[in-house]
GROMACS .gro file of C-alpha atoms in nm:
model
  294
    1MET     CA    1  -1.091  -5.782  -4.198
    2PHE     CA    2  -1.010  -5.926  -3.861
    3PRO     CA    3  -0.727  -5.782  -3.647
    4THR     CA    4  -0.394  -5.956  -3.652
    5ASP     CA    5  -0.092  -5.931  -3.432
    6GLY     CA    6   0.085  -5.720  -3.697
    7GLY     CA    7   0.388  -5.946  -3.687
    8ALA     CA    8   0.448  -5.903  -3.315
    9ALA     CA    9   0.529  -6.207  -3.106
   10MET     CA   10   0.212  -6.381  -2.994
   11PRO     CA   11   0.176  -6.446  -2.618
   12LEU     CA   12   0.259  -6.802  -2.522
   13ASN     CA   13  -0.095  -6.894  -2.421
   14GLN     CA   14  -0.232  -6.780  -2.757
   15SER     CA   15   0.049  -6.957  -2.941
   16ILE     CA   16  -0.039  -7.282  -2.765
   17VAL     CA   17  -0.405  -7.251  -2.866
   18ARG     CA   18  -0.303  -7.178  -3.224
   19TRP     CA   19  -0.045  -7.458  -3.241
   20LEU     CA   20  -0.290  -7.713  -3.104
   21GLY     CA   21  -0.563  -7.602  -3.346
   22VAL     CA   22  -0.807  -7.579  -3.056
   23SER     CA   23  -1.070  -7.392  -3.258
   24ARG     CA   24  -1.115  -7.707  -3.468
   25TRP     CA   25  -1.178  -7.932  -3.169
   26PRO     CA   26  -1.526  -8.043  -3.062
   27VAL     CA   27  -1.683  -7.795  -2.822
   28PHE     CA   28  -1.670  -8.025  -2.520
   29LEU     CA   29  -1.292  -8.051  -2.563
   30ARG     CA   30  -1.206  -7.694  -2.654
   31HIS     CA   31  -1.425  -7.528  -2.390
   32PRO     CA   32  -1.204  -7.607  -2.087
   33VAL     CA   33  -0.883  -7.537  -2.278
   34ILE     CA   34  -1.000  -7.197  -2.402
   35LYS     CA   35  -1.133  -7.101  -2.059
   36LEU     CA   36  -0.799  -7.195  -1.905
   37LEU     CA   37  -0.567  -7.032  -2.157
   38LEU     CA   38  -0.760  -6.737  -2.301
   39LYS     CA   39  -0.909  -6.477  -2.069
   40ARG     CA   40  -1.129  -6.262  -2.290
   41LYS     CA   41  -1.078  -5.930  -2.113
   42ARG     CA   42  -0.701  -5.971  -2.139
   43LEU     CA   43  -0.705  -6.033  -2.513
   44GLY     CA   44  -0.616  -5.754  -2.751
   45SER     CA   45  -0.733  -5.968  -3.040
   46PHE     CA   46  -0.755  -6.339  -3.114
   47PRO     CA   47  -0.909  -6.411  -3.457
   48PHE     CA   48  -1.041  -6.762  -3.513
   49ARG     CA   49  -1.252  -6.971  -3.747
   50VAL     CA   50  -1.492  -7.239  -3.630
   51ARG     CA   51  -1.738  -7.467  -3.799
   52LEU     CA   52  -2.100  -7.452  -3.685
   53ASP     CA   53  -2.227  -7.778  -3.826
   54GLU     CA   54  -2.164  -7.723  -4.199
   55LEU     CA   55  -2.131  -7.344  -4.167
   56LEU     CA   56  -1.815  -7.140  -4.120
   57TYR     CA   57  -1.787  -6.853  -3.876
   58ASP     CA   58  -1.495  -6.612  -3.835
   59GLY     CA   59  -1.475  -6.431  -3.505
   60ASP     CA   60  -1.246  -6.261  -3.257
   61ALA     CA   61  -1.229  -6.406  -2.906
   62ALA     CA   62  -1.172  -6.058  -2.762
   63ASN     CA   63  -1.542  -5.992  -2.830
   64LEU     CA   64  -1.804  -6.125  -2.589
   65ILE     CA   65  -2.030  -6.285  -2.848
   66ASP     CA   66  -1.745  -6.449  -3.037
   67TYR     CA   67  -1.585  -6.574  -2.716
   68HIS     CA   68  -1.908  -6.763  -2.646
   69VAL     CA   69  -1.899  -6.905  -2.998
   70LEU     CA   70  -1.542  -7.025  -2.949
   71THR     CA   71  -1.594  -7.171  -2.602
   72ARG     CA   72  -1.951  -7.297  -2.628
   73GLY     CA   73  -2.017  -7.339  -2.998
   74GLY     CA   74  -2.274  -7.061  -3.019
   75PHE     CA   75  -2.440  -6.759  -2.863
   76GLU     CA   76  -2.800  -6.804  -2.747
   77PRO     CA   77  -2.832  -7.153  -2.898
   78GLY     CA   78  -3.185  -7.168  -2.758
   79LEU     CA   79  -3.285  -6.895  -3.003
   80ASP     CA   80  -3.140  -7.085  -3.297
   81GLN     CA   81  -3.323  -7.399  -3.183
   82LEU     CA   82  -3.648  -7.205  -3.143
   83LEU     CA   83  -3.620  -7.076  -3.500
   84ALA     CA   84  -3.542  -7.425  -3.627
   85ASP     CA   85  -3.845  -7.566  -3.445
   86TRP     CA   86  -4.067  -7.285  -3.569
   87SER     CA   87  -3.949  -7.337  -3.927
   88ARG     CA   88  -4.044  -7.704  -3.913
   89TYR     CA   89  -4.379  -7.615  -3.757
   90ARG     CA   90  -4.466  -7.344  -4.011
   91GLY     CA   91  -4.297  -7.478  -4.324
   92GLY     CA   92  -4.023  -7.218  -4.313
   93GLN     CA   93  -3.841  -7.361  -4.614
   94ASP     CA   94  -4.103  -7.179  -4.822
   95LYS     CA   95  -4.107  -6.861  -4.611
   96VAL     CA   96  -3.898  -6.560  -4.507
   97PHE     CA   97  -3.703  -6.476  -4.190
   98VAL     CA   98  -3.612  -6.119  -4.095
   99ASP     CA   99  -3.314  -6.054  -3.866
  100VAL     CA  100  -3.325  -5.699  -3.727
  101GLY     CA  101  -2.997  -5.616  -3.558
  102ALA     CA  102  -2.808  -5.896  -3.732
  103ASN     CA  103  -2.468  -5.797  -3.593
  104SER     CA  104  -2.199  -6.034  -3.725
  105GLY     CA  105  -2.456  -6.267  -3.881
  106LEU     CA  106  -2.434  -6.552  -3.633
  107HIS     CA  107  -2.811  -6.609  -3.620
  108THR     CA  108  -2.850  -6.502  -3.983
  109ILE     CA  109  -2.633  -6.774  -4.130
  110GLN     CA  110  -2.792  -7.045  -3.918
  111ALA     CA  111  -3.140  -6.926  -4.015
  112SER     CA  112  -3.037  -6.951  -4.381
  113ARG     CA  113  -3.068  -7.329  -4.350
  114ARG     CA  114  -3.420  -7.304  -4.211
  115PHE     CA  115  -3.594  -7.048  -4.434
  116ARG     CA  116  -3.627  -6.987  -4.805
  117GLN     CA  117  -3.492  -6.634  -4.773
  118VAL     CA  118  -3.336  -6.425  -4.498
  119HIS     CA  119  -3.328  -6.045  -4.479
  120ALA     CA  120  -3.057  -5.928  -4.238
  121PHE     CA  121  -3.049  -5.566  -4.117
  122GLU     CA  122  -2.735  -5.414  -3.964
  123PRO     CA  123  -2.672  -5.037  -3.983
  124TYR     CA  124  -2.330  -5.014  -3.815
  125PRO     CA  125  -2.063  -5.021  -4.090
  126PRO     CA  126  -1.800  -5.244  -3.920
  127MET     CA  127  -2.061  -5.501  -3.818
  128PHE     CA  128  -2.229  -5.483  -4.159
  129GLU     CA  129  -1.891  -5.567  -4.312
  130GLN     CA  130  -1.860  -5.869  -4.085
  131LEU     CA  131  -2.219  -5.971  -4.160
  132CYS     CA  132  -2.141  -5.965  -4.533
  133HIS     CA  133  -1.823  -6.163  -4.466
  134SER     CA  134  -2.021  -6.431  -4.280
  135ILE     CA  135  -2.260  -6.456  -4.573
  136ARG     CA  136  -1.980  -6.461  -4.831
  137ILE     CA  137  -1.762  -6.735  -4.678
  138ASN     CA  138  -2.067  -6.962  -4.667
  139ASP     CA  139  -2.182  -6.872  -5.018
  140LEU     CA  140  -2.536  -6.804  -4.897
  141GLY     CA  141  -2.740  -6.704  -5.198
  142ASN     CA  142  -3.065  -6.687  -5.002
  143VAL     CA  143  -2.949  -6.413  -4.761
  144VAL     CA  144  -2.985  -6.042  -4.837
  145ALA     CA  145  -2.791  -5.798  -4.616
  146HIS     CA  146  -2.923  -5.444  -4.569
  147GLN     CA  147  -2.712  -5.164  -4.420
  148VAL     CA  148  -3.025  -5.009  -4.275
  149ALA     CA  149  -3.175  -4.958  -3.930
  150LEU     CA  150  -3.543  -5.047  -3.906
  151SER     CA  151  -3.741  -4.798  -3.699
  152ASP     CA  152  -4.074  -4.614  -3.684
  153ALA     CA  153  -3.980  -4.348  -3.941
  154ALA     CA  154  -3.751  -4.310  -4.241
  155GLY     CA  155  -3.455  -4.075  -4.237
  156GLU     CA  156  -3.107  -4.032  -4.099
  157VAL     CA  157  -3.071  -4.117  -3.730
  158ALA     CA  158  -2.793  -4.104  -3.472
  159PHE     CA  159  -2.635  -4.434  -3.371
  160ARG     CA  160  -2.417  -4.512  -3.070
  161PRO     CA  161  -2.133  -4.745  -3.172
  162PRO     CA  162  -2.087  -5.053  -2.951
  163VAL     CA  163  -1.850  -5.051  -2.658
  164ALA     CA  164  -1.514  -5.219  -2.699
  165GLY     CA  165  -1.532  -5.592  -2.645
  166ASN     CA  166  -1.907  -5.624  -2.694
  167PRO     CA  167  -2.019  -5.556  -3.053
  168GLY     CA  168  -2.381  -5.627  -2.960
  169THR     CA  169  -2.424  -5.301  -2.767
  170GLY     CA  170  -2.460  -5.054  -3.055
  171SER     CA  171  -2.792  -4.870  -3.048
  172LEU     CA  172  -3.000  -4.595  -3.200
  173VAL     CA  173  -3.029  -4.271  -3.006
  174THR     CA  174  -3.398  -4.312  -2.924
  175ASP     CA  175  -3.443  -4.015  -2.692
  176GLY     CA  176  -3.370  -3.762  -2.964
  177HIS     CA  177  -3.027  -3.648  -2.848
  178ALA     CA  178  -2.693  -3.795  -2.748
  179ASP     CA  179  -2.525  -3.720  -2.419
  180ALA     CA  180  -2.275  -3.435  -2.412
  181GLY     CA  181  -1.947  -3.552  -2.559
  182GLU     CA  182  -2.092  -3.886  -2.666
  183HIS     CA  183  -1.964  -4.024  -2.996
  184THR     CA  184  -2.235  -4.109  -3.248
  185ILE     CA  185  -2.257  -4.168  -3.621
  186ASN     CA  186  -2.548  -4.117  -3.858
  187VAL     CA  187  -2.713  -4.420  -4.017
  188ARG     CA  188  -3.002  -4.472  -4.255
  189ALA     CA  189  -3.337  -4.572  -4.105
  190GLU     CA  190  -3.649  -4.708  -4.275
  191THR     CA  191  -3.978  -4.856  -4.162
  192GLY     CA  192  -4.004  -5.229  -4.216
  193ASP     CA  193  -4.348  -5.196  -4.374
  194THR     CA  194  -4.218  -4.971  -4.650
  195TYR     CA  195  -3.873  -5.120  -4.698
  196LEU     CA  196  -3.978  -5.486  -4.709
  197GLU     CA  197  -4.297  -5.435  -4.911
  198PRO     CA  198  -4.128  -5.486  -5.253
  199PHE     CA  199  -3.982  -5.823  -5.153
  200ASP     CA  200  -4.174  -6.142  -5.220
  201GLY     CA  201  -4.261  -6.411  -4.970
  202GLU     CA  202  -4.453  -6.462  -4.649
  203ILE     CA  203  -4.260  -6.347  -4.342
  204CYS     CA  204  -4.261  -6.640  -4.102
  205ALA     CA  205  -4.044  -6.507  -3.818
  206ILE     CA  206  -3.876  -6.182  -3.711
  207LYS     CA  207  -3.592  -6.150  -3.460
  208ILE     CA  208  -3.540  -5.801  -3.313
  209ASP     CA  209  -3.230  -5.722  -3.107
  210VAL     CA  210  -3.166  -5.349  -3.121
  211GLU     CA  211  -3.067  -5.255  -2.767
  212GLY     CA  212  -3.375  -5.067  -2.652
  213ALA     CA  213  -3.534  -4.959  -2.982
  214GLU     CA  214  -3.752  -5.269  -3.018
  215THR     CA  215  -4.082  -5.081  -2.983
  216ARG     CA  216  -3.983  -4.847  -3.265
  217VAL     CA  217  -3.907  -5.141  -3.490
  218LEU     CA  218  -4.246  -5.295  -3.409
  219ASP     CA  219  -4.422  -4.965  -3.478
  220GLY     CA  220  -4.268  -4.965  -3.825
  221LEU     CA  221  -4.367  -5.328  -3.894
  222GLY     CA  222  -4.733  -5.315  -3.794
  223ALA     CA  223  -4.881  -5.377  -4.139
  224LEU     CA  224  -4.652  -5.671  -4.217
  225ILE     CA  225  -4.718  -5.827  -3.877
  226ARG     CA  226  -5.094  -5.804  -3.932
  227ARG     CA  227  -5.058  -5.943  -4.285
  228ASP     CA  228  -4.829  -6.241  -4.222
  229ARG     CA  229  -4.867  -6.296  -3.845
  230PRO     CA  230  -4.505  -6.404  -3.791
  231LEU     CA  231  -4.336  -6.530  -3.479
  232LEU     CA  232  -4.166  -6.236  -3.308
  233VAL     CA  233  -3.861  -6.267  -3.086
  234PHE     CA  234  -3.736  -5.950  -2.920
  235GLU     CA  235  -3.517  -5.843  -2.633
  236VAL     CA  236  -3.650  -5.637  -2.342
  237LEU     CA  237  -3.366  -5.461  -2.162
  238GLN     CA  238  -3.566  -5.303  -1.881
  239GLY     CA  239  -3.868  -5.472  -1.730
  240GLY     CA  240  -4.156  -5.312  -1.544
  241VAL     CA  241  -4.527  -5.330  -1.474
  242ASN     CA  242  -4.619  -5.133  -1.786
  243ILE     CA  243  -4.372  -5.293  -2.026
  244ALA     CA  244  -4.589  -5.589  -2.126
  245THR     CA  245  -4.882  -5.354  -2.189
  246SER     CA  246  -4.664  -5.131  -2.405
  247PHE     CA  247  -4.553  -5.419  -2.625
  248ALA     CA  248  -4.900  -5.576  -2.640
  249GLY     CA  249  -5.041  -5.247  -2.766
  250ARG     CA  250  -4.813  -5.268  -3.067
  251LEU     CA  251  -4.923  -5.619  -3.168
  252PRO     CA  252  -5.250  -5.765  -3.296
  253ASP     CA  253  -5.502  -5.812  -3.015
  254ASP     CA  254  -5.484  -6.190  -3.031
  255TYR     CA  255  -5.106  -6.217  -3.005
  256VAL     CA  256  -4.978  -6.392  -2.694
  257MET     CA  257  -4.635  -6.351  -2.537
  258TRP     CA  258  -4.393  -6.569  -2.341
  259LEU     CA  259  -4.060  -6.518  -2.172
  260LEU     CA  260  -3.789  -6.746  -2.308
  261ILE     CA  261  -3.604  -6.939  -2.041
  262ASP     CA  262  -3.257  -7.090  -2.079
  263ILE     CA  263  -3.193  -6.925  -2.415
  264LYS     CA  264  -2.824  -6.980  -2.347
  265ARG     CA  265  -2.894  -7.352  -2.375
  266LYS     CA  266  -3.023  -7.540  -2.675
  267ARG     CA  267  -3.315  -7.680  -2.475
  268TYR     CA  268  -3.504  -7.356  -2.424
  269ALA     CA  269  -3.834  -7.321  -2.239
  270ALA     CA  270  -4.106  -7.055  -2.228
  271VAL     CA  271  -4.331  -6.919  -1.953
  272PRO     CA  272  -4.606  -6.654  -1.968
  273TRP     CA  273  -4.451  -6.309  -1.986
  274GLN     CA  274  -4.533  -6.061  -1.709
  275GLY     CA  275  -4.310  -5.774  -1.821
  276GLU     CA  276  -3.973  -5.899  -1.696
  277ALA     CA  277  -3.650  -5.806  -1.872
  278GLY     CA  278  -3.529  -6.081  -2.100
  279ASP     CA  279  -3.597  -6.244  -2.436
  280VAL     CA  280  -3.964  -6.245  -2.528
  281VAL     CA  281  -4.146  -6.440  -2.797
  282ALA     CA  282  -4.489  -6.354  -2.939
  283CYS     CA  283  -4.719  -6.523  -3.188
  284GLY     CA  284  -5.082  -6.540  -3.290
  285ARG     CA  285  -5.312  -6.729  -3.056
  286GLU     CA  286  -5.376  -6.983  -3.331
  287HIS     CA  287  -5.015  -7.098  -3.283
  288ALA     CA  288  -5.013  -7.096  -2.903
  289GLY     CA  289  -5.006  -7.476  -2.905
  290PHE     CA  290  -4.652  -7.456  -3.039
  291PHE     CA  291  -4.547  -7.371  -2.684
  292GLY     CA  292  -4.782  -7.629  -2.534
  293ARG     CA  293  -5.019  -7.365  -2.399
  294GLY     CA  294  -5.366  -7.265  -2.509
   0.00000   0.00000   0.00000
């Protein structure tokens, strides 16, 4: 599944990292060694396995997200901590988490320990394969993977594959047409309201990371959001004076929104959102005290 060197001689720096078993070291020890010996943009491929607490994760250090996992022990650990805190607050062990744009499953597998069931959506075939691999090596019976894009309408849609070295950049073609000469593939799209309706359980939290198509996902989840009033975490790529209004118009009137600060660190913080680009969290006003604000 993961690239290998095909029998070719491994560069000395990579051989040293392998021989020392650096990927098994504690993060505070392996971080400086990896940063010194492995320069991500110079790597053709460097598969590794690490342990995230009791979970296993297989990655490739040539990819941006996985390089962070190898050097820092995670990618956006503040998000994982937020979901853990929210699960404790809302009794997530009896509820459902939905991961839209699950990618390799990094957040999915960690959420599996916090919620009764996890639905992970990833339409891009190579990343869906890795998502399933992440689920399989951890024997996660409470995670369901869906090779589907959630959007505002059902059908077949064009998808831009991610750029080399950053598997998190794949995206739906939201403007109706691809650029001339641009490579796209067709993927299946469904609305969350229709697709998730047959599944049991109260949806406690939804993470949406779909590289610019977040509003379309929200448009397709309106009924479920009104029904279960989950925590929403979504990425805003381009800020602006009208952005906050656009997102607010897609949520219940009494939902409030914050901008997550320091999501790259486990000790995240949140401030009122004014439409800036970044990671945004929204919840019903009845839960505003979770963030220490009324």
